[in-house]
Amino acid sequence: MAQILQYLANGLVFSSIIILGSIGLSLVYSIADFANFAHGDTMTLGAYGALVAFGVFGGLGGTVLGLPIGFFIALAVGMALAAVVAVLTHILVYKPLDTDSIGLLITSIGVAFVYRAVLQASFGTDFLQYDIRRSGPIPVLLDTLDVAVTQRDVAIIVSAAVLVVALHLLLQRTTLGRKMRATADNPDLARVSGIRTDRVILVMWVVGSALAAAGGVFLALYSQLDPRIGFNILLVVFAAVILGGIGSVYGAMLGGLLIGMLHELTPLLGDIGLPISNAYAPAVAFVIMVAVLLVRPRGIAGDMT
Amino acid sequence: MSTLDVGGYSPREKGVAGLLGALAALLLLAVITGFLAPAYLLYLVGLSAMYMLLSMGLNVQWGYGGMINFSVAAFFGLGAYGTALLTASGSPISGGVSPIVALFGGLGLAAVLAVIIGYPTLKLRDDYLAIASLGLAEVVRIFILNESQWTAGSAGLTGIPLFFSDWPVLGDLTYPYVFNVGGTSLFYMSQSVVTSALNVVLVTVIVAAVYLFLRRIHQSPWGRVLRTIRTDEDLAETLGKNTFAFKMQAFVIGSLIMALAGVFYSHLVLFVSPQDLQPITTFYVWVAVILGGTGSDRGAMLGGFTIVAIQQGTRFMTDTGALPIGAAPLRLMLVGLLIIFIVRLRPEGILPPERELIWPDSLGGGRNE
């Protein structure tokens, strides 16, 4: 039982990361209308941006949730960097293209390679880490529930929750959010209604990439940082988006939660005697993704925006 | 004379041919001056031909049928692993099987996987097919990486024999091999040159056979239906064609060609590992196809050649220390920029299909007038 609780706790952390990644992917899928294979590398980009910024601001005093204040500044820098790069990519690469969604999809693979090449050339392929001391599990939880959760895990979950709630408020409570929802729902109708959809698309890139970058930073904080982390997790993020229903932000959140949980619950299959090891966690997510595509291509959350 | 001179070569085709000719001359010069080992040049020729095969396989799926298959690496890998597991001395399963028999083992594995992957995914929308096939290819890679009791895992398989190792004459050559004409020895060749040359012969035969086969089916009624499906699947459906069956057939044929490339790769490099199944292999082949020209088999050949030029050229350039960037990121950068610029500037590729679509008889008829 404690083992299952432990898996669920791990799942919550991993889900937080997947959710941050899947929101942006889903936004691009619905508003720019293509499967963005560069999204994973946008996550990596944000993580490296934060790494560099942490080198500058890491020394700032004070801690929040066991992480230095400097880390949160670095996180913001990483998010801003990813947003700027994504907007530039949109303006320089995607926008001038006269092609269909398949052409954009193929182009995004090229974009992903360019991002990764730059990171690999600047930082090498070695595993890197944020220079923050790891602390042990929180004693209270370990004693009462027998679950090992570190302060760092809690920080990731709480930060992700804050970002998700902020996005929710943006979408539901502001005019900009209403414009974004309208554009995602029906771009032509939005345009004739007087919404400047090209600006909304820019905002969408900013929001999606900044959240992706946050996901990348937390992924690097959770495990390690190398130029491939983003691309390696991209398919799991796709699985979450498809499970939730492409184009639905709330579906992406739900899909991210489920896929993240299932990913971390995979060891359970081995525990009950099936010959499926931990290494198959992504494979389980991919198989679920294909099954969803076949049975319910609109995803579990359907058309909710 | 007809005004439509479809029998001649366009300036662009002449340009490409001239460029390739110049490059070939340069490489020959490098061999003669001792700058490049002959065996290495032959190895590069074999490798280019292997990428040509992969590109032609993808061309059947994407070029003819419009299917976005992102699992090229899986079929290539299964072909390579199929033959390696049967023939290699380091194989955890059997080993020691004749390469000719193992060839069919590799192809069989790929055909089974093609049906398993194709059956659920070919009904999907284009972009879903891309994502799903990439995911399933990763499942195959993860399987090979982790089931080390069958596949030797991340260590990879060593001890793969040469393709001709158990052939009557070719397997019994002594080295250095001396060419005798009337009792006088003309020149001799080292083992590496002979084996590389044999590999080139083998792959040339395979590429030629596949090329002729593809040209034949492309111009057949079957090929016409497939082109209709690519243009408008609903139309093909309305005309009473079972589009799923046609797509499935094209998917399996393409996958078998990719597996054939994998089999050849095993006997060329004599080592396979899960690294060969990385998604980057898939995207190399995609670059080759869209660069050469989607649906064009001559284009696929040009694309395959370009990929090897990028792979080896980046290695050469960084070896000389002229660049402040490693070979791997440089390669990634070039491939990425190539993709972006092709889609932007020449979405139809350098050698788009032209004459391939015309039945040869109709050309001959025009000339006789």
XYZ file of C-alpha atoms in Angstrom:
674
model
C 0.000 0.000 0.000
C 2.752 2.386 0.967
C 4.412 1.349 -2.273
C 1.380 2.458 -4.283
C 1.259 5.746 -2.377
C 4.918 6.220 -3.203
C 4.241 5.631 -6.905
C 1.342 8.078 -6.763
C 3.540 10.696 -5.098
C 6.184 10.241 -7.815
C 3.383 10.359 -10.351
C 2.188 13.713 -9.047
C 5.633 15.232 -9.549
C 6.028 13.746 -13.013
C 2.467 14.737 -13.914
C 3.228 18.348 -12.998
C 6.063 18.341 -15.522
C 3.998 16.646 -18.238
C 1.073 19.021 -17.663
C 3.296 22.070 -18.160
C 4.598 20.566 -21.381
C 1.262 19.426 -22.714
C -0.569 22.760 -22.303
C 1.747 24.515 -24.742
C 1.733 21.632 -27.189
C -2.033 21.565 -27.149
C -2.276 25.340 -27.635
C -0.006 25.217 -30.681
C -1.871 22.228 -32.029
C -5.186 24.049 -31.879
C -4.221 27.626 -32.758
C -1.321 27.143 -35.185
C -2.787 23.814 -36.335
C 0.210 21.525 -36.414
C 1.962 18.912 -34.284
C 4.973 20.835 -33.037
C 7.892 18.418 -32.766
C 10.125 21.258 -31.541
C 8.133 21.571 -28.331
C 10.316 19.093 -26.437
C 13.432 20.982 -27.394
C 11.767 24.224 -26.288
C 11.541 22.600 -22.854
C 15.247 21.767 -23.008
C 16.038 25.309 -24.105
C 14.236 26.732 -21.075
C 16.087 24.365 -18.770
C 19.478 25.479 -20.115
C 18.440 29.120 -19.996
C 17.619 28.673 -16.324
C 20.921 26.891 -15.781
C 22.882 29.864 -17.081
C 20.717 32.333 -15.165
C 21.103 30.291 -12.001
C 24.841 30.703 -12.333
C 24.253 34.456 -12.068
C 21.414 34.694 -9.558
C 21.993 31.456 -7.632
C 23.772 33.225 -4.825
C 20.769 35.352 -3.829
C 19.762 34.689 -0.260
C 16.555 33.302 1.148
C 14.716 30.144 0.296
C 11.172 29.355 -0.768
C 10.004 25.733 -0.488
C 13.585 24.685 0.119
C 14.810 26.239 -3.108
C 16.870 29.436 -3.214
C 15.136 32.619 -4.442
C 17.711 32.715 -7.222
C 16.281 29.514 -8.626
C 12.894 31.124 -9.176
C 14.524 34.081 -10.894
C 16.404 31.600 -13.084
C 13.123 29.848 -13.811
C 11.606 33.129 -14.967
C 14.643 33.813 -17.165
C 14.381 30.351 -18.716
C 10.691 30.884 -19.408
C 11.334 34.299 -20.955
C 14.140 32.929 -23.113
C 11.979 30.098 -24.447
C 9.159 32.556 -25.176
C 11.457 34.903 -27.091
C 13.011 32.073 -29.099
C 9.581 30.593 -29.896
C 8.228 33.961 -31.085
C 11.316 34.530 -33.238
C 10.979 31.024 -34.663
C 7.347 31.701 -35.452
C 8.159 34.966 -37.223
C 11.272 33.751 -39.060
C 10.410 30.141 -39.836
C 6.759 29.163 -39.568
C 4.957 32.327 -40.615
C 6.553 32.832 -44.052
C 5.841 29.204 -44.961
C 3.254 28.567 -47.611
C 2.483 24.993 -46.663
C -0.041 22.729 -44.975
C 0.039 21.349 -41.454
C 2.209 18.425 -42.606
C 4.815 20.806 -44.016
C 4.785 22.697 -40.706
C 5.156 19.425 -38.806
C 8.206 18.445 -40.859
C 9.652 21.944 -40.489
C 9.250 21.756 -36.716
C 11.512 18.692 -36.710
C 14.168 20.796 -38.402
C 13.624 23.540 -35.803
C 13.993 20.958 -33.022
C 17.320 19.818 -34.454
C 18.615 23.376 -34.723
C 17.693 24.136 -31.089
C 19.340 20.938 -29.915
C 22.432 21.481 -32.058
C 22.946 24.930 -30.526
C 22.546 23.574 -26.986
C 24.792 20.602 -27.680
C 27.464 22.832 -29.213
C 27.367 25.276 -26.287
C 27.005 22.913 -23.339
C 28.152 19.487 -24.569
C 26.235 16.281 -23.995
C 27.254 15.638 -20.378
C 24.660 15.486 -17.658
C 24.413 18.767 -15.792
C 22.558 19.799 -12.649
C 21.396 22.955 -10.958
C 23.822 23.580 -8.146
C 21.269 23.073 -5.367
C 21.906 20.688 -2.533
C 19.490 17.767 -2.494
C 17.782 17.209 0.832
C 16.339 13.963 2.137
C 12.649 13.030 2.288
C 10.364 15.167 4.419
C 10.388 13.410 7.851
C 6.686 13.909 8.652
C 5.484 12.186 5.492
C 8.067 9.446 5.824
C 6.961 8.681 9.411
C 3.202 8.856 8.994
C 2.625 7.537 5.461
C 5.948 5.803 4.772
C 6.224 7.871 1.583
C 9.487 9.505 0.572
C 8.775 12.979 -0.770
C 11.484 15.609 -0.859
C 10.992 19.325 -0.420
C 12.066 19.654 -4.022
C 9.162 17.436 -5.142
C 6.715 19.627 -3.244
C 8.244 22.733 -4.780
C 7.745 21.332 -8.273
C 4.113 20.399 -7.606
C 3.277 23.750 -5.994
C 5.011 25.808 -8.700
C 3.272 23.878 -11.444
C -0.062 24.359 -9.689
C 0.543 28.115 -9.417
C 1.330 28.344 -13.139
C -1.687 26.271 -14.106
C -4.033 28.366 -11.941
C -2.533 31.537 -13.423
C -3.226 30.211 -16.915
C -6.759 29.305 -15.891
C -7.378 32.833 -14.640
C -5.839 34.280 -17.796
C -8.087 32.195 -20.006
C -11.306 32.675 -18.030
C -11.057 36.126 -16.440
C -9.330 38.339 -18.976
C -10.260 39.686 -22.395
C -7.030 38.272 -23.779
C -8.018 34.843 -22.522
C -11.414 35.128 -24.163
C -9.730 36.075 -27.435
C -7.412 33.100 -27.124
C -10.286 30.716 -26.529
C -12.207 32.194 -29.433
C -9.228 31.883 -31.772
C -8.576 28.307 -30.718
C -12.216 27.454 -31.239
C -12.677 28.998 -34.682
C -9.929 31.238 -36.076
C -11.991 32.520 -39.019
C -14.949 33.465 -36.868
C -12.591 35.117 -34.387
C -11.021 37.186 -37.161
C -14.310 38.447 -38.558
C -15.335 39.308 -35.001
C -12.485 41.793 -34.936
C -9.936 39.821 -32.969
C -6.396 40.374 -34.209
C -5.670 36.684 -34.463
C -2.038 37.128 -35.466
C -1.423 38.831 -32.125
C -3.304 36.101 -30.326
C -1.076 33.543 -32.045
C 1.998 35.381 -30.742
C 0.563 35.349 -27.218
C -0.165 31.662 -27.626
C 3.491 31.002 -28.532
C 4.633 33.048 -25.536
C 2.332 31.273 -23.077
C 2.897 27.776 -24.481
C 6.665 28.063 -24.676
C 7.031 29.698 -21.261
C 5.049 26.866 -19.665
C 7.074 24.320 -21.641
C 10.268 25.937 -20.384
C 8.993 25.713 -16.814
C 8.307 22.020 -17.422
C 11.839 21.618 -18.750
C 13.359 23.382 -15.748
C 11.413 21.171 -13.333
C 12.322 18.062 -15.321
C 15.996 18.999 -15.053
C 15.517 19.742 -11.358
C 13.743 16.422 -10.827
C 16.386 14.349 -12.603
C 19.244 15.764 -14.681
C 19.853 18.062 -17.609
C 21.187 17.021 -20.998
C 20.357 18.201 -24.539
C 18.023 15.271 -25.138
C 15.698 15.469 -22.122
C 13.071 17.454 -23.985
C 12.955 15.335 -27.115
C 12.960 12.161 -25.022
C 9.883 13.310 -23.141
C 8.111 14.820 -26.168
C 6.244 11.660 -27.090
C 4.979 11.249 -23.542
C 3.727 14.848 -23.738
C 2.061 14.054 -27.060
C 0.418 11.071 -25.394
C -0.973 13.402 -22.722
C -2.254 15.899 -25.291
C -3.926 13.209 -27.370
C -5.429 11.516 -24.331
C -6.839 14.837 -23.179
C -8.079 15.812 -26.608
C -6.025 17.945 -28.984
C -6.656 21.657 -28.647
C -8.207 21.470 -25.214
C -6.133 23.171 -22.530
C -8.045 21.569 -19.687
C -7.953 18.252 -21.508
C -4.187 18.610 -21.719
C -4.043 19.149 -17.954
C -6.173 16.067 -17.327
C -4.260 14.029 -19.894
C -0.961 15.153 -18.390
C -2.108 14.134 -14.930
C -3.233 10.688 -16.103
C -0.227 9.970 -18.328
C 2.209 11.181 -15.659
C 0.548 8.927 -13.079
C 0.450 5.910 -15.409
C 4.084 6.531 -16.319
C 5.109 6.342 -12.675
C 2.713 3.487 -11.878
C 4.383 1.234 -14.468
C 6.578 -0.480 -11.837
C 3.305 -1.778 -10.380
C 3.012 -4.063 -13.426
C 6.334 -5.603 -12.478
C 5.282 -5.837 -8.816
C 2.284 -7.963 -9.686
C 4.436 -10.325 -11.693
C 4.183 -9.108 -15.266
C 7.497 -9.132 -17.149
C 7.361 -5.379 -17.715
C 10.192 -3.401 -16.187
C 10.414 0.294 -15.349
C 12.094 0.978 -18.653
C 8.783 0.390 -20.379
C 7.072 3.364 -18.705
C 7.233 5.520 -21.869
C 6.186 2.511 -23.970
C 3.059 2.132 -21.819
C 2.240 5.796 -22.444
C 2.722 5.377 -26.220
C 0.505 2.309 -26.368
C -2.221 4.171 -24.471
C -1.811 7.038 -26.925
C -2.321 4.792 -29.957
C -5.302 3.139 -28.277
C -6.894 6.553 -27.603
C -6.300 7.613 -31.203
C -8.111 4.520 -32.397
C -10.995 4.446 -29.984
C -11.607 8.080 -29.193
C -9.482 10.402 -31.332
C -11.127 13.452 -29.760
C -9.690 12.483 -26.394
C -11.379 12.173 -23.038
C -12.075 15.860 -22.642
C -13.429 16.255 -26.153
C -14.095 19.814 -27.165
C -13.661 21.555 -23.829
C -11.524 24.635 -24.210
C 8.976 16.579 -83.183
C 6.702 17.074 -80.258
C 7.100 20.290 -78.353
C 7.026 18.444 -75.035
C 10.518 17.075 -74.890
C 9.976 14.635 -72.050
C 12.761 12.367 -73.260
C 15.532 14.888 -72.683
C 17.182 15.945 -69.458
C 16.364 19.218 -67.789
C 19.156 21.677 -66.967
C 18.684 20.892 -63.301
C 19.126 17.172 -63.894
C 22.276 17.893 -65.869
C 23.478 20.137 -63.051
C 22.932 17.443 -60.430
C 24.608 14.832 -62.616
C 27.545 17.172 -63.227
C 27.927 17.888 -59.531
C 27.855 14.205 -58.629
C 30.322 13.462 -61.446
C 32.681 16.143 -60.185
C 32.434 14.823 -56.651
C 33.110 11.268 -57.842
C 36.151 12.495 -59.761
C 37.378 14.336 -56.679
C 36.992 11.217 -54.520
C 38.825 9.107 -57.113
C 41.610 11.651 -57.172
C 41.778 11.465 -53.381
C 42.157 7.687 -53.611
C 44.844 7.849 -56.307
C 46.875 10.393 -54.353
C 46.581 8.208 -51.262
C 44.534 10.777 -49.359
C 41.625 8.347 -48.988
C 41.891 4.587 -48.453
C 40.212 2.662 -51.312
C 38.394 0.378 -48.859
C 36.967 3.442 -47.093
C 35.703 4.920 -50.338
C 34.011 1.613 -51.170
C 32.528 1.576 -47.668
C 31.101 5.061 -48.266
C 29.606 3.921 -51.560
C 27.952 1.004 -49.735
C 26.638 3.314 -47.036
C 25.200 5.760 -49.579
C 23.494 2.903 -51.357
C 22.039 1.785 -48.030
C 20.527 5.232 -47.470
C 19.224 5.128 -51.038
C 17.425 1.894 -50.204
C 15.947 3.393 -47.031
C 14.819 6.452 -48.971
C 13.250 4.356 -51.694
C 11.392 2.398 -49.022
C 10.058 5.574 -47.429
C 9.238 6.865 -50.882
C 6.786 4.015 -51.400
C 4.994 5.003 -48.202
C 5.233 8.795 -48.208
C 5.989 9.533 -51.843
C 3.478 7.194 -53.444
C 0.895 6.778 -50.705
C 1.215 9.931 -48.594
C 1.696 8.011 -45.334
C 3.814 9.821 -42.759
C 5.847 6.961 -41.391
C 8.158 8.034 -38.570
C 9.156 4.461 -37.736
C 11.790 4.010 -40.447
C 14.424 3.312 -37.800
C 12.360 0.448 -36.384
C 12.104 -1.399 -39.700
C 15.726 -0.731 -40.512
C 16.648 -1.947 -37.033
C 14.528 -5.084 -37.247
C 16.131 -6.020 -40.568
C 19.556 -5.453 -39.062
C 18.745 -7.261 -35.814
C 16.915 -10.083 -37.609
C 19.927 -11.079 -39.635
C 22.404 -10.311 -36.848
C 20.575 -12.457 -34.286
C 20.558 -15.410 -36.683
C 24.111 -15.161 -37.990
C 26.283 -13.471 -35.364
C 28.609 -15.481 -33.172
C 27.725 -13.102 -30.331
C 23.991 -13.705 -30.711
C 22.180 -14.767 -27.527
C 19.581 -16.701 -29.559
C 21.153 -18.882 -32.184
C 23.871 -17.542 -34.457
C 25.694 -19.406 -37.182
C 22.812 -19.392 -39.669
C 23.768 -18.699 -43.272
C 23.342 -14.980 -44.143
C 21.190 -15.881 -47.154
C 18.698 -17.631 -44.865
C 18.981 -14.923 -42.214
C 18.075 -12.325 -44.842
C 14.590 -13.762 -44.910
C 14.536 -13.829 -41.121
C 15.132 -10.080 -41.066
C 12.556 -9.441 -43.763
C 10.012 -11.669 -42.013
C 10.404 -9.783 -38.729
C 9.924 -6.472 -40.512
C 6.853 -7.696 -42.386
C 5.229 -8.844 -39.148
C 6.019 -5.516 -37.471
C 4.723 -3.617 -40.508
C 1.357 -5.327 -40.172
C 1.303 -4.824 -36.397
C 2.137 -1.102 -36.667
C 0.204 -0.526 -39.871
C -3.046 -2.158 -38.876
C -3.964 0.282 -36.102
C -2.201 3.405 -37.423
C -2.958 3.519 -41.147
C -6.563 4.412 -40.438
C -5.449 7.508 -38.569
C -5.253 11.075 -39.790
C -1.856 12.048 -41.263
C -0.456 13.885 -38.273
C -1.684 11.243 -35.831
C 0.032 8.596 -37.947
C 3.283 10.543 -37.591
C 3.043 10.676 -33.807
C 1.787 7.116 -33.390
C 4.396 5.569 -35.668
C 7.194 7.428 -33.890
C 5.825 6.179 -30.560
C 5.609 2.578 -31.729
C 9.130 2.760 -33.176
C 10.307 3.867 -29.742
C 8.543 0.861 -28.207
C 10.584 -1.385 -30.523
C 13.803 0.390 -29.539
C 13.013 0.177 -25.825
C 12.247 -3.526 -26.254
C 15.556 -4.250 -27.967
C 17.402 -2.149 -25.401
C 15.882 -3.928 -22.410
C 15.297 -7.549 -23.412
C 19.000 -8.289 -23.303
C 18.427 -12.042 -22.851
C 17.343 -12.064 -26.507
C 19.011 -9.028 -28.033
C 22.184 -8.470 -25.977
C 20.728 -5.077 -24.964
C 22.769 -1.901 -25.075
C 26.005 -3.803 -25.698
C 24.844 -4.574 -29.230
C 25.615 -7.609 -31.354
C 29.119 -8.395 -32.546
C 30.587 -11.213 -34.606
C 28.286 -10.771 -37.580
C 29.752 -12.586 -40.595
C 30.196 -11.047 -44.021
C 27.309 -11.688 -46.390
C 29.460 -13.840 -48.679
C 31.250 -15.678 -45.859
C 29.803 -19.106 -46.656
C 29.509 -18.801 -50.426
C 31.360 -21.414 -52.528
C 34.043 -19.282 -54.163
C 33.756 -15.881 -52.528
C 33.943 -17.300 -49.023
C 37.195 -19.149 -49.714
C 39.338 -16.341 -51.124
C 42.860 -16.033 -49.728
C 44.298 -12.640 -48.973
C 45.941 -10.611 -50.250
C 44.006 -11.684 -53.306
C 46.252 -11.812 -56.392
C 44.831 -11.323 -59.858
C 46.489 -13.793 -62.239
C 46.224 -13.561 -65.980
C 48.116 -16.292 -67.870
C 50.432 -17.024 -64.979
C 51.528 -13.440 -64.378
C 50.126 -11.657 -61.365
C 48.762 -8.302 -62.416
C 47.914 -6.711 -59.058
C 46.705 -7.734 -55.668
C 43.975 -6.500 -53.342
C 43.881 -6.545 -49.572
C 41.067 -8.271 -47.721
C 39.364 -5.032 -46.739
C 39.248 -3.846 -50.346
C 37.871 -7.166 -51.602
C 35.153 -7.375 -48.943
C 34.180 -3.735 -49.453
C 34.054 -4.265 -53.203
C 31.875 -7.339 -52.769
C 29.559 -5.352 -50.512
C 29.277 -2.657 -53.162
C 28.423 -5.294 -55.760
C 25.806 -6.775 -53.431
C 24.158 -3.449 -52.655
C 24.269 -2.371 -56.296
C 22.365 -5.509 -57.233
C 19.826 -4.878 -54.459
C 19.363 -1.192 -55.338
C 18.995 -1.965 -59.051
C 16.457 -4.708 -58.376
C 14.457 -2.534 -55.987
C 14.585 0.411 -58.400
C 13.274 -1.644 -61.310
C 10.620 -3.240 -59.119
C 9.460 0.148 -57.823
C 9.400 1.699 -61.278
C 7.274 -1.183 -62.475
C 4.736 -1.009 -59.626
C 4.699 2.783 -59.656
C 3.543 2.775 -63.272
C 1.095 -0.076 -62.765
C -2.611 0.377 -62.027
C -1.697 -0.311 -58.410
C 0.638 2.691 -58.426
C -2.022 4.868 -60.011
C -4.517 3.989 -57.278
C -1.909 4.804 -54.653
C -1.231 8.203 -56.229
C -4.959 8.865 -56.246
C -5.095 8.007 -52.548
C -2.273 10.439 -51.849
C -4.060 13.217 -53.707
C -7.563 12.522 -52.475
C -8.298 9.497 -50.364
C -12.054 10.101 -50.362
C -12.065 10.131 -54.156
C -10.282 6.765 -54.285
C -12.794 5.432 -51.782
C -15.675 6.717 -53.913
C -14.216 4.948 -56.931
C -14.649 1.708 -55.035
C -11.031 1.181 -54.037
C -10.262 -0.403 -50.707
C -7.844 2.358 -49.722
C -6.850 0.708 -46.462
C -5.701 -2.421 -48.308
C -3.699 -0.385 -50.812
C -2.059 1.661 -48.052
C -1.288 -1.485 -46.101
C 0.363 -3.092 -49.138
C 2.464 0.009 -49.768
C 3.364 0.193 -46.086
C 4.558 -3.428 -46.044
C 6.494 -3.088 -49.316
C 8.212 0.065 -48.078
C 9.006 -1.536 -44.737
C 10.512 -4.587 -46.431
C 12.815 -2.349 -48.472
C 13.889 -0.579 -45.268
C 14.529 -3.966 -43.636
C 16.585 -4.985 -46.671
C 18.725 -1.907 -46.032
C 19.040 -3.018 -42.404
C 20.168 -6.511 -43.416
C 22.814 -5.025 -45.681
C 23.909 -2.616 -42.935
C 24.483 -5.523 -40.547
C 26.795 -7.276 -42.981
C 28.506 -4.002 -43.915
C 29.303 -2.636 -40.463
C 29.326 -6.066 -38.722
C 27.893 -4.542 -35.558
C 24.378 -3.483 -34.573
C 23.193 -1.806 -31.381
C 20.021 -0.087 -30.167
C 21.743 3.196 -31.106
C 20.955 2.365 -34.744
C 17.235 2.564 -33.911
C 17.364 6.135 -32.584
C 14.721 8.433 -34.114
C 17.519 10.417 -35.786
C 17.942 7.546 -38.274
C 14.316 8.019 -39.281
C 14.784 11.740 -39.788
C 17.954 11.292 -41.851
C 15.880 9.221 -44.256
C 13.135 11.834 -44.251
C 15.627 14.536 -45.178
C 16.920 12.323 -47.980
C 13.423 11.851 -49.389
C 12.196 15.446 -49.195
C 15.523 16.783 -50.432
C 15.615 14.445 -53.404
C 11.987 14.996 -54.232
C 8.969 13.296 -52.714
C 7.813 10.436 -54.912
C 10.954 10.448 -57.044
C 13.198 7.389 -56.857
C 16.075 9.193 -58.573
C 15.614 11.901 -55.967
C 15.778 9.273 -53.232
C 19.144 8.206 -54.600
C 20.431 11.781 -54.573
C 19.089 12.185 -51.028
C 20.800 9.034 -49.795
C 24.071 10.277 -51.224
C 23.631 13.668 -49.545
C 23.061 12.112 -46.121
C 26.342 10.219 -46.270
C 28.058 13.373 -47.496
C 26.704 15.231 -44.437
C 27.631 12.442 -42.021
C 31.158 11.957 -43.319
C 31.759 15.554 -44.313
C 31.038 16.846 -40.815
C 33.392 14.237 -39.392
C 36.105 15.214 -41.825
C 35.624 18.935 -41.212
C 35.801 18.652 -37.449
C 38.724 16.226 -37.624
C 40.747 18.896 -39.339
C 39.941 21.180 -36.416
C 38.804 23.960 -38.727
C 35.537 24.422 -36.875
C 34.840 25.363 -33.263
C 31.919 22.937 -33.096
C 31.704 19.162 -32.599
C 30.746 16.809 -35.402
C 27.478 15.662 -33.782
C 25.945 19.125 -33.230
C 27.185 20.286 -36.634
C 25.459 17.334 -38.288
C 22.267 17.989 -36.325
C 22.420 21.655 -37.282
C 22.904 20.894 -40.978
C 20.078 18.371 -41.028
C 17.798 20.796 -39.196
C 18.597 23.726 -41.480
C 18.220 21.507 -44.559
C 14.713 20.514 -43.460
C 13.716 24.137 -42.818
C 15.136 25.417 -46.094
C 13.744 22.623 -48.257
C 10.203 23.146 -46.989
C 10.619 26.909 -47.380
C 12.364 27.128 -50.727
C 11.867 23.893 -52.638
C 9.066 21.834 -51.106
C 8.980 19.579 -54.156
C 12.659 18.662 -53.739
C 15.597 18.890 -56.116
C 14.580 16.104 -58.484
C 10.790 15.921 -58.302
C 9.137 13.031 -60.133
C 8.642 13.854 -63.797
C 9.453 11.141 -66.262
C 8.807 8.442 -63.652
C 5.113 9.052 -64.062
C 5.073 8.510 -67.799
C 4.770 5.037 -69.224
C 7.901 4.435 -71.360
C 5.925 3.251 -74.387
C 4.235 6.612 -74.715
C 7.658 8.251 -74.943
C 8.805 5.882 -77.667
C 5.595 6.474 -79.597
C 6.296 10.184 -79.680
C 9.746 9.689 -81.130
C 8.628 7.501 -83.999
C 6.426 10.119 -85.539
